[in-house]
Short mmCIF file of C-alpha atoms and ligand atoms in Angstrom, two decimals:
data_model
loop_
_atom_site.label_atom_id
_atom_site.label_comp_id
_atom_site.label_asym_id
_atom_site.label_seq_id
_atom_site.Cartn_x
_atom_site.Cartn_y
_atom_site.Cartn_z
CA UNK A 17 -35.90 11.47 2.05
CA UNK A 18 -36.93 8.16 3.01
CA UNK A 19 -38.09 4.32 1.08
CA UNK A 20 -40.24 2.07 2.18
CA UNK A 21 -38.87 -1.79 1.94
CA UNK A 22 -41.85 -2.88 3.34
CA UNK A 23 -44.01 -1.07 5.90
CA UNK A 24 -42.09 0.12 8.82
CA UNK A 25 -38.57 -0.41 7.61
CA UNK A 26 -37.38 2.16 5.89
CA UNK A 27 -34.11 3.06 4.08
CA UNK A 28 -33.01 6.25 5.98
CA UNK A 29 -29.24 6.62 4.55
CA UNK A 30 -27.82 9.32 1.97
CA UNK A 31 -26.62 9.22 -1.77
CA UNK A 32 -22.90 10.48 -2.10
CA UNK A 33 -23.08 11.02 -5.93
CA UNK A 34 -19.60 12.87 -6.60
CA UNK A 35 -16.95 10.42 -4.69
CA UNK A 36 -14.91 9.29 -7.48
CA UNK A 37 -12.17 7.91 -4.70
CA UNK A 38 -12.87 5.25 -2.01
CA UNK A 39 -9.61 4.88 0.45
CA UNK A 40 -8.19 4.35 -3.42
CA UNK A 41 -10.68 2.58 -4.86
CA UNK A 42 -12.09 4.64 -8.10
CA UNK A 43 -16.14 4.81 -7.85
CA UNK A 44 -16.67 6.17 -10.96
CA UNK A 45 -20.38 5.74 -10.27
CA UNK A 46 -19.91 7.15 -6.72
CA UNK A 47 -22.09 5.89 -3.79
CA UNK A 48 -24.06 5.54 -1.00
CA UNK A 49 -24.20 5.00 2.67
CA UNK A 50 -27.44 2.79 3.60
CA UNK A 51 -28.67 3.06 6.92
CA UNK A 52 -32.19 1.21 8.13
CA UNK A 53 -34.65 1.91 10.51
CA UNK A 54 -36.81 -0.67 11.83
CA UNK A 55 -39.66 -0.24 13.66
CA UNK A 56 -41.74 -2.98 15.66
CA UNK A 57 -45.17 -2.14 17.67
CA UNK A 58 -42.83 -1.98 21.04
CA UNK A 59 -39.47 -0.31 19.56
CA UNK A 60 -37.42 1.51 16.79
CA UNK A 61 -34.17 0.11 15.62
CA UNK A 62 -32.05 2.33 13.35
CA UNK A 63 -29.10 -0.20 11.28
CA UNK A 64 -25.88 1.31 10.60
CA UNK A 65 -25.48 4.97 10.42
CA UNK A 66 -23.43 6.97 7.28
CA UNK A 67 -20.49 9.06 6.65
CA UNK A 68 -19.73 11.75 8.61
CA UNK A 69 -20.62 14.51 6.00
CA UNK A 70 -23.81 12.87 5.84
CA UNK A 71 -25.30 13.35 9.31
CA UNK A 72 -27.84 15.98 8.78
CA UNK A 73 -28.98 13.86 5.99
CA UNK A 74 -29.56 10.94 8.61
CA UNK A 75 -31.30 12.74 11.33
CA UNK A 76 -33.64 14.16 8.49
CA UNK A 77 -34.76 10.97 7.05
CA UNK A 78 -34.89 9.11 10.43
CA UNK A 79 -37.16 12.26 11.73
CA UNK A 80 -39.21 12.15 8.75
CA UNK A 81 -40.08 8.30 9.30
CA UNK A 82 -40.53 8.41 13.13
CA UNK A 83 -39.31 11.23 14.84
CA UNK A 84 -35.67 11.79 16.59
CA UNK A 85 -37.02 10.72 19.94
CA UNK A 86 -38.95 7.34 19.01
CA UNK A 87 -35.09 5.65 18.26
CA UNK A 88 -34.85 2.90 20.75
CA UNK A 89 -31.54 1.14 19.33
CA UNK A 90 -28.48 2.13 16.76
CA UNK A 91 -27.59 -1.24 15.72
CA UNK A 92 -23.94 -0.84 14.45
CA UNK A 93 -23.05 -3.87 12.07
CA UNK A 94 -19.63 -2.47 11.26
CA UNK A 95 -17.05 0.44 12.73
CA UNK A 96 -15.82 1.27 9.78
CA UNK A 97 -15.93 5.74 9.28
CA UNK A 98 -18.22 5.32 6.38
CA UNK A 99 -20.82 3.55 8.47
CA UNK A 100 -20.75 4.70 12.01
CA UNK A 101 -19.19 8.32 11.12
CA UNK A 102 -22.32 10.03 12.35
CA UNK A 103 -22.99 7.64 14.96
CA UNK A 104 -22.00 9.95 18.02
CA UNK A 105 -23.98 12.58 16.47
CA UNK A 106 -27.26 10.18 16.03
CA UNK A 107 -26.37 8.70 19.76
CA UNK A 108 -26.81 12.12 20.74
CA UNK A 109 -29.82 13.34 19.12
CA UNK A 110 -31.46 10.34 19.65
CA UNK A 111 -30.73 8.76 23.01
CA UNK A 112 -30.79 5.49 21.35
CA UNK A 113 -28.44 2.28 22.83
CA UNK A 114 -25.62 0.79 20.77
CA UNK A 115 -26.05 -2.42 20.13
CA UNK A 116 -22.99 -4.31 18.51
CA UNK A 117 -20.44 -7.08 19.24
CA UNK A 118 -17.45 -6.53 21.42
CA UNK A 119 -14.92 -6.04 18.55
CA UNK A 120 -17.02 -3.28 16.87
CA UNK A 121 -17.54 -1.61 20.28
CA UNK A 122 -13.47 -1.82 21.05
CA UNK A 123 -13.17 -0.20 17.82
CA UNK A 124 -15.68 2.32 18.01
CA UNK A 125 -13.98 2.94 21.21
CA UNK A 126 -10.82 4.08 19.73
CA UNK A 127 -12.36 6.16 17.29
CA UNK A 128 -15.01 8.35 19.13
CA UNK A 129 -15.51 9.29 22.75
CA UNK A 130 -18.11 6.25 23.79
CA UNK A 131 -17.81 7.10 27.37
CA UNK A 132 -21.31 8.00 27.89
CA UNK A 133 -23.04 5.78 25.78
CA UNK A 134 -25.36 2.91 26.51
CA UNK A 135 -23.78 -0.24 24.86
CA UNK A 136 -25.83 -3.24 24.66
CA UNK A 137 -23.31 -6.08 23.51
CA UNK A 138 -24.49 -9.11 21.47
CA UNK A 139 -23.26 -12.05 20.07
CA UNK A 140 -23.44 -14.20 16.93
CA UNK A 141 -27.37 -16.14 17.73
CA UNK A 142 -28.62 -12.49 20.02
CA UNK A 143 -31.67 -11.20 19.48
CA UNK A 144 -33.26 -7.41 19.65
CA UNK A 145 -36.86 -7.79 19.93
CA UNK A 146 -38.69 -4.91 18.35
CA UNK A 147 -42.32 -5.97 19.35
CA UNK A 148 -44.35 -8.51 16.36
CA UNK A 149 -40.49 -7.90 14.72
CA UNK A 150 -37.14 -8.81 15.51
CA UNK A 151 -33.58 -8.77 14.66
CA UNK A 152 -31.08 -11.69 15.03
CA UNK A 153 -27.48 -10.18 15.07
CA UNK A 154 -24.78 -13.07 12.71
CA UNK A 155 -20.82 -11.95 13.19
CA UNK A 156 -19.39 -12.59 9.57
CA UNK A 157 -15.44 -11.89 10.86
CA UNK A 158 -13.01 -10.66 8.10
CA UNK A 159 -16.06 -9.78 5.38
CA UNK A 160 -14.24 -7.60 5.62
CA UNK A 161 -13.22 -6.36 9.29
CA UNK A 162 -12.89 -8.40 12.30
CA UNK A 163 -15.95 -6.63 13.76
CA UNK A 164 -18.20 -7.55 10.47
CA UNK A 165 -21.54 -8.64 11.78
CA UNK A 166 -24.84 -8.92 9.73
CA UNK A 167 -28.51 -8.29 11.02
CA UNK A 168 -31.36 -10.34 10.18
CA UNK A 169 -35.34 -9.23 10.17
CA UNK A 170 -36.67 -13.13 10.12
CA UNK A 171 -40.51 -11.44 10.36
CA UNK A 172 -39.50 -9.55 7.40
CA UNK A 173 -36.90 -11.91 5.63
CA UNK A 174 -34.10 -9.20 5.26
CA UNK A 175 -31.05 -9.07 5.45
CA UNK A 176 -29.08 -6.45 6.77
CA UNK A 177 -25.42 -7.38 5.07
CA UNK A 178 -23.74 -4.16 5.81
CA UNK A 179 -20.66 -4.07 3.31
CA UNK A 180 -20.81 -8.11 1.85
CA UNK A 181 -23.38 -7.89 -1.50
CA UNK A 182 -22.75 -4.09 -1.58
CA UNK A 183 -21.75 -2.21 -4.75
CA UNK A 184 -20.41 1.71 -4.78
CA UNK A 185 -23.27 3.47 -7.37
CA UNK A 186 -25.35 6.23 -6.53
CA UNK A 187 -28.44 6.09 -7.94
CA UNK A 188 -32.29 7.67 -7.73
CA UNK A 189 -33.84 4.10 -7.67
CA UNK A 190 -33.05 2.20 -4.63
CA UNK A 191 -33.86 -1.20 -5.59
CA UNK A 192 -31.70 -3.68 -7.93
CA UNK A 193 -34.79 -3.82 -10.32
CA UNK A 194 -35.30 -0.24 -10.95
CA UNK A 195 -31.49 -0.21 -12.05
CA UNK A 196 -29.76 -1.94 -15.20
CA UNK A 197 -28.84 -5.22 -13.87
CA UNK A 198 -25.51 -5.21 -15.75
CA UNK A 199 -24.24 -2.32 -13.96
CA UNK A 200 -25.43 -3.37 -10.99
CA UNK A 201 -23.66 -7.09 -11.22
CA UNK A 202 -20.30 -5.00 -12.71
CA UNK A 203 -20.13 -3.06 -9.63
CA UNK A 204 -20.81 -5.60 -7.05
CA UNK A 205 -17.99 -7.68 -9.57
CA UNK A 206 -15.76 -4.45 -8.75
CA UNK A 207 -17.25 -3.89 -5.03
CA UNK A 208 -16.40 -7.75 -4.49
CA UNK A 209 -12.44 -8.16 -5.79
CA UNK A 210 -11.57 -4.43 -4.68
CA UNK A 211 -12.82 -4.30 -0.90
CA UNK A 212 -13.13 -8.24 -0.24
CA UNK A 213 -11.08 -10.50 -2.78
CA UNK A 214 -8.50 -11.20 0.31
CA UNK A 215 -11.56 -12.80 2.41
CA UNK A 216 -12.81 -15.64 -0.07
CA UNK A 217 -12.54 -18.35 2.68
CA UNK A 218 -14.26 -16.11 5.37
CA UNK A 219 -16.82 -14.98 2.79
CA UNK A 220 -17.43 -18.47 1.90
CA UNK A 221 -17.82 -19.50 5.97
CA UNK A 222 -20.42 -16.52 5.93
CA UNK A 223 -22.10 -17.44 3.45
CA UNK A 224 -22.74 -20.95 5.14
CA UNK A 225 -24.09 -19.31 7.78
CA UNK A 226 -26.61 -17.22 6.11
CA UNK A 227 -27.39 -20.62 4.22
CA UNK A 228 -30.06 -21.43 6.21
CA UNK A 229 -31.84 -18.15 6.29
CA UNK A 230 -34.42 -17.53 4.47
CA UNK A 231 -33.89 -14.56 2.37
CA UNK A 232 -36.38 -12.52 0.81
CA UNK A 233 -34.23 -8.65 0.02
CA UNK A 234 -30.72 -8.22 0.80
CA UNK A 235 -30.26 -4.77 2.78
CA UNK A 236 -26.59 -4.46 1.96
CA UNK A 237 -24.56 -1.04 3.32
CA UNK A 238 -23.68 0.57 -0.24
CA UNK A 239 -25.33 0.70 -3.43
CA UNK A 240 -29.10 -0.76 -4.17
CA UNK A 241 -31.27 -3.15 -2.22
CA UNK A 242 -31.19 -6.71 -4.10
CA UNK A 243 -35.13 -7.90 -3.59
CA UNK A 244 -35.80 -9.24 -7.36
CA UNK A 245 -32.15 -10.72 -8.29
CA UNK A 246 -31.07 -12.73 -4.99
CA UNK A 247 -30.21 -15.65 -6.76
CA UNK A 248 -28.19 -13.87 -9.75
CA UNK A 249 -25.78 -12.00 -6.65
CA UNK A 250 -25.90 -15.24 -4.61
CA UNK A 251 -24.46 -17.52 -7.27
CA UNK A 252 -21.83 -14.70 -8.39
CA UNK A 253 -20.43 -14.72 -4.72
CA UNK A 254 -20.09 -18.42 -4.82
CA UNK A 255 -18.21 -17.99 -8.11
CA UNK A 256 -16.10 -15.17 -6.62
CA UNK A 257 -14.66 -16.20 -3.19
CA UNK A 258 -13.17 -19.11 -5.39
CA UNK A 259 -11.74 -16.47 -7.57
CA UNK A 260 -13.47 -18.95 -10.06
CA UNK A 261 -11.59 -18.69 -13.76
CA UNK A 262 -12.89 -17.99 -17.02
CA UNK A 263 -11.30 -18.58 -20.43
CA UNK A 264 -9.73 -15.24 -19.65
CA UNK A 265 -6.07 -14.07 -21.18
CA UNK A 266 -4.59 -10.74 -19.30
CA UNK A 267 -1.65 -8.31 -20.57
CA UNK A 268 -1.16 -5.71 -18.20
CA UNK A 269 1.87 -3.57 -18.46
CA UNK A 270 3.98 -0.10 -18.34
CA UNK A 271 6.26 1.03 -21.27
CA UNK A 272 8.79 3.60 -21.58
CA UNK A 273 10.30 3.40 -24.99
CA UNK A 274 7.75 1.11 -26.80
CA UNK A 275 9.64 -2.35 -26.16
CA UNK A 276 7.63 -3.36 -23.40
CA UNK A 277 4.98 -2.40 -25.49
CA UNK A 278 5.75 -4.00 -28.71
CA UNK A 279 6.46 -7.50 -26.61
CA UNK A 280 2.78 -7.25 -24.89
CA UNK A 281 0.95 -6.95 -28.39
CA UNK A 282 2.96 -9.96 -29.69
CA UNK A 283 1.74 -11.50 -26.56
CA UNK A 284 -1.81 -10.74 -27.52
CA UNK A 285 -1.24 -12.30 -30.31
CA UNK A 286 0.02 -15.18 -29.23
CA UNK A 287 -2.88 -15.66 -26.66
CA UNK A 288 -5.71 -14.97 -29.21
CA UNK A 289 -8.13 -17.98 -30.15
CA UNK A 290 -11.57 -18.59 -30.46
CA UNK A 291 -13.20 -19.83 -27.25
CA UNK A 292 -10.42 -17.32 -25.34
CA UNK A 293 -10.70 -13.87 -24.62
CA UNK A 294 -8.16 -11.68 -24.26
CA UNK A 295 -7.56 -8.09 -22.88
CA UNK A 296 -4.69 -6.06 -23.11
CA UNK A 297 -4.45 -2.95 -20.12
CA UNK A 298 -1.19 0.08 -20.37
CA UNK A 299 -1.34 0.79 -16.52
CA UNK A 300 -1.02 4.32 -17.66
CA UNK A 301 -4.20 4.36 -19.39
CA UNK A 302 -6.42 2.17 -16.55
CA UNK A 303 -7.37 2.74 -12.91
CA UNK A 304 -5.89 -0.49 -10.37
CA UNK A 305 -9.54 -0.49 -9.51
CA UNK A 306 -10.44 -1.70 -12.73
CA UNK A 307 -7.55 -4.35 -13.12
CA UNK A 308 -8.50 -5.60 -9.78
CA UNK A 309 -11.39 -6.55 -11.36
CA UNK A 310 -10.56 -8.27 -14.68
CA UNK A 311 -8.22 -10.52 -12.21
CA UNK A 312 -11.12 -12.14 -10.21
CA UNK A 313 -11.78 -14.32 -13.28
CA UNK A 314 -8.70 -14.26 -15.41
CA UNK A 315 -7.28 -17.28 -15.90
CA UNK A 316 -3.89 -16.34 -17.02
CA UNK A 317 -2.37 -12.88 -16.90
CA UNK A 318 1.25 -11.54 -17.79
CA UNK A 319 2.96 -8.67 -16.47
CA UNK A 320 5.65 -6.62 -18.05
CA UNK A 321 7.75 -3.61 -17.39
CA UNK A 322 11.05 -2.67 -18.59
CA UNK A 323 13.70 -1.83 -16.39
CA UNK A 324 14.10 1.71 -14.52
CA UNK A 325 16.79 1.85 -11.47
CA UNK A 326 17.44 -1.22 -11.36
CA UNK A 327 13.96 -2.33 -10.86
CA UNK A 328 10.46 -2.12 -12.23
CA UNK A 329 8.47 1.27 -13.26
CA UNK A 330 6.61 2.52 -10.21
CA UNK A 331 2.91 2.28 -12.09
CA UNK A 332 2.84 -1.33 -12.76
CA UNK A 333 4.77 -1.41 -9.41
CA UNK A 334 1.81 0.01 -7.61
CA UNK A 335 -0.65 -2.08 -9.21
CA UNK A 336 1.38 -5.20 -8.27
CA UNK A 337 1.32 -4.20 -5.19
CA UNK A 338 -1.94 -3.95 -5.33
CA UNK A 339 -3.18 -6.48 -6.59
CA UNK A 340 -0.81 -8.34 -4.56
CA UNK A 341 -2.71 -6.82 -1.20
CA UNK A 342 -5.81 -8.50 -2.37
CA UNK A 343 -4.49 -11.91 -3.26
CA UNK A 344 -6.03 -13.42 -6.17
CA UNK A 345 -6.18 -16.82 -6.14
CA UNK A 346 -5.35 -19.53 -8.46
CA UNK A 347 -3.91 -17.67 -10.96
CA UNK A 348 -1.18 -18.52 -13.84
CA UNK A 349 1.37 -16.44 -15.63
CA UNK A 350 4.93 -15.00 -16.46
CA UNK A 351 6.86 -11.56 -16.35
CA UNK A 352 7.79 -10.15 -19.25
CA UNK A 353 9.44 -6.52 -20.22
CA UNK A 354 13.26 -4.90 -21.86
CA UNK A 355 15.69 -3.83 -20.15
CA UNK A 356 19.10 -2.13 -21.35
CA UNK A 357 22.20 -3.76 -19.55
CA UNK A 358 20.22 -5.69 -16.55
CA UNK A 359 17.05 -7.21 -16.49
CA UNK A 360 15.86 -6.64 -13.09
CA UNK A 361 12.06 -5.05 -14.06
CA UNK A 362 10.67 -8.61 -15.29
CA UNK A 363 12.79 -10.18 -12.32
CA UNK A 364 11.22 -7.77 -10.12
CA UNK A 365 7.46 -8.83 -11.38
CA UNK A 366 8.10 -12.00 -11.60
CA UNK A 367 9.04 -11.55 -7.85
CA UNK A 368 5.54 -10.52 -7.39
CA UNK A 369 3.95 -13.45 -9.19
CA UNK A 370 5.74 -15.65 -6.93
CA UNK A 371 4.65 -13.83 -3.60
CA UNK A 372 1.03 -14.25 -5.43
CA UNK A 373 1.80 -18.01 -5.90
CA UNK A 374 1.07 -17.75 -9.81
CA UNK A 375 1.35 -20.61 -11.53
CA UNK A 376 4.86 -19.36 -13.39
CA UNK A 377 4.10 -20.74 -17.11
CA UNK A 378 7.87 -19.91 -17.97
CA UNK A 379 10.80 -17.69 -16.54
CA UNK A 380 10.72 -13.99 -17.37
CA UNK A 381 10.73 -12.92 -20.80
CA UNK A 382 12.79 -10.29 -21.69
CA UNK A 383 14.25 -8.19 -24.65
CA UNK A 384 17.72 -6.16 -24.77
CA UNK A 385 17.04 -2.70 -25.87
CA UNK A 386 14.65 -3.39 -28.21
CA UNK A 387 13.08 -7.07 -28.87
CA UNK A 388 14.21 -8.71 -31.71
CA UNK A 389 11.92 -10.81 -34.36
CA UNK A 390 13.05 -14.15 -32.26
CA UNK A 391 12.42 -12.61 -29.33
CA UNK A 392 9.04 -11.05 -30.75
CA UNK A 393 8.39 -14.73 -31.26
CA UNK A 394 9.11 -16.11 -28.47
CA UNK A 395 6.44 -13.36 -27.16
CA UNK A 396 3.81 -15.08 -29.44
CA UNK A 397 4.69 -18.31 -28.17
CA UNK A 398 4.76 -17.58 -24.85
CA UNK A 399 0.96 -15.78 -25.44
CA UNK A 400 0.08 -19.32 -26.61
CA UNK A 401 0.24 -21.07 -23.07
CA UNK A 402 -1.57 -18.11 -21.85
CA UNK A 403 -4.51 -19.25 -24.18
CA UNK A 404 -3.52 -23.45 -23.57
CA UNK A 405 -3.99 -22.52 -19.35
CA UNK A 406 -7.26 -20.15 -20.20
CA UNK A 407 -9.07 -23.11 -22.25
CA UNK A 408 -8.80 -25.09 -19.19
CA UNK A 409 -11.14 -23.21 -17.25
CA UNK A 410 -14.88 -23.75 -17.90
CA UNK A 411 -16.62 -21.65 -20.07
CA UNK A 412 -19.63 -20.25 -17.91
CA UNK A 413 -18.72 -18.08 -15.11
CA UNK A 414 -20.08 -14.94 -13.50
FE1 LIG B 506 -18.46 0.15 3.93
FE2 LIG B 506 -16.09 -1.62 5.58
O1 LIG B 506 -17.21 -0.16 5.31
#
């Protein structure tokens, strides 16, 4: 199966519609693996290859378009397994030369047996020329590898983005218009704070240096082509590698015996005004995937547990952690949670806010046992400059 972006470049990659778990990430919609292949009146260039599984897939669509034996280049953007899994496979069957940067070529090194291959090396400002088309090769380090390069068509206007603008759904239609744009935006939302939320600053360099491209489809690695919404993803990336805030109250938390519990819906409370919303998550009930995402434009969150061992419970422990790994920025709060004869689960999260550098609104609430009705108010109270820091940021947001 093959789809035409425009005549001669085709979209050549495969649909995984059952993966439900990306290196820990949940894609509830599951995914796909977009490869490209490009062909010019003097050569064939296929972008990116897929998952490993996926390889008779590949070859199919590639010999469907153009035959096996017409692929000139394999253009690999990325190392990562997910996009250069069946690359030794299409190498083979093929014939083709690698063409990639020297980082993606150490790497690819270290995963697969490249000893025979024929490696073209390029550079950020290289061009491949295809004949009447060409590619122009842009290395976008950290978004999100240090190998992360991007591909550009300028005959064409496409971009190849490999993994930045990509979104995990697996879908029939191809294209961001033949899908509902909500679901598209949430998962590039989710695709963006899960896999890249720890590369704002590099993201934002990249995105300066795509600035002056003109860009007519975005060709991203995962999920649907963007060709009629480039301006809606474009100004939700700007938003995002700011970790730009919204008038946005969190309560995320684990209970054991209801305190914790009781003290986070007092907090709700406390944090609910018009002009502010606010969202209350048990750990136990939602995927770290998911909370990953409501962070990106929180402005204020708390996080409670009570205290097990001498520490905090090990699900909002391994959301923390987390959520920690992809560094949020900008971001206010407190710890809150009971404990029985030593407090050390809030002290333990509120550890965490401080490796996060959260703004820490107050020290870490807690309640002895049970919480009382002062401490139930203090809970309200301290909800209230969740809201006061959450009315600070500006309304619109993406
Ligand atoms: Fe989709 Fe970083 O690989």
């Amino acid at each position: 199966m093959h789809v035409t972006l425009t005549e001669g470049i085709n979209w050549v990659g495969a649909i995984d519609w059952t993966i439900r778990d990306f290196h820990g990430y949940h894609t509830g919609r599951g995914s796909t693996y977009n490869a490209y292949l490009v062909q010019g009146t003097e050569k064939t260039a296929l972008i990116d290859t897929v998952k490993r599984t996926y390889t008779n897939s590949l070859l199919a669509n590639v010999d469907e378009v153009a035959g096996l034996g017409a692929v000139d280049y394999i253009v690999a953007n990325h190392a990562e397994p997910d996009h250069s899994g069946s690359l030794a496979a299409a190498i083979e069957a093929t014939g083709a030369t690698l063409v990639a940067n020297e980082k993606t070529v150490g790497i690819l090194a270290a995963y697969y047996d490249t000893s025979g291959w024929e490696i073209e090396v390029v550079a950020t400002g290289d061009s491949l020329d295809l004949g009447g088309r060409s590619l122009t090769f842009v290395q976008v380090p950290m978004v999100h590898w240090p190998d992360s390069m991007v591909s550009y068509c300028p005959e064409e206007k496409i971009l190849f983005s490999n993994d930045a603008f990509g979104q995990h759904i697996a879908s029939s239609g191809r294209f961001d218009d033949e899908n509902d744009l909500s679901v598209v935006m949430q998962e590039a939302k989710t695709y963006y704070a899960n896999i890249v939320m720890l590369y704002g600053r590099p993201i934002a360099k990249a995105l300066d240096a795509l600035g002056g491209l003109e860009i007519g489809t975005i060709a991203p690695a995962h999920g649907v082509v963007w060709r009629a919404h480039i301006p809606e993803i474009l100004d939700a990336y700007s938003n995002w590698v700011q970790c730009r805030a919204r008038p946005k109250v969190l309560v995320i938390y684990e209970s054991m015996w209801h305190s914790t519990d009781c003290m986070a819906h007092e907090i709700v409370k406390g944090a609910t005004r018009e002009g502010v919303e606010v969202k209350l998550f048990d750990v136990g009930g939602t995927h770290r995937t998911e909370l990953a995402t409501e962070m990106l434009d929180a402005a204020a969150v708390a996080f409670g547990s009570p205290t097990l061992n001498m520490t905090l419970m090990p699900d909002i422990a391994g959301v923390l952690t987390y959520i920690k790994g992809l560094a949020p920025k900008g971001k206010a709060g407190f710890a809150f949670g009971s404990y029985g004869w030593a407090p050390s689960g809030p002290k333990a999260v509120n550890e965490y806010l401080e490796a996060m550098d959260f703004d820490i609104l107050r020290e870490p609430l807690t309640a002895q046992w049970k919480p009382s009705e002062d401490v139930l108010a203090q809970c309200r109270e301290a909800g209230a400059l969740l809201a006061d820091r959450a009315q600070e940021a500006p309304q619109a947001g993406a």
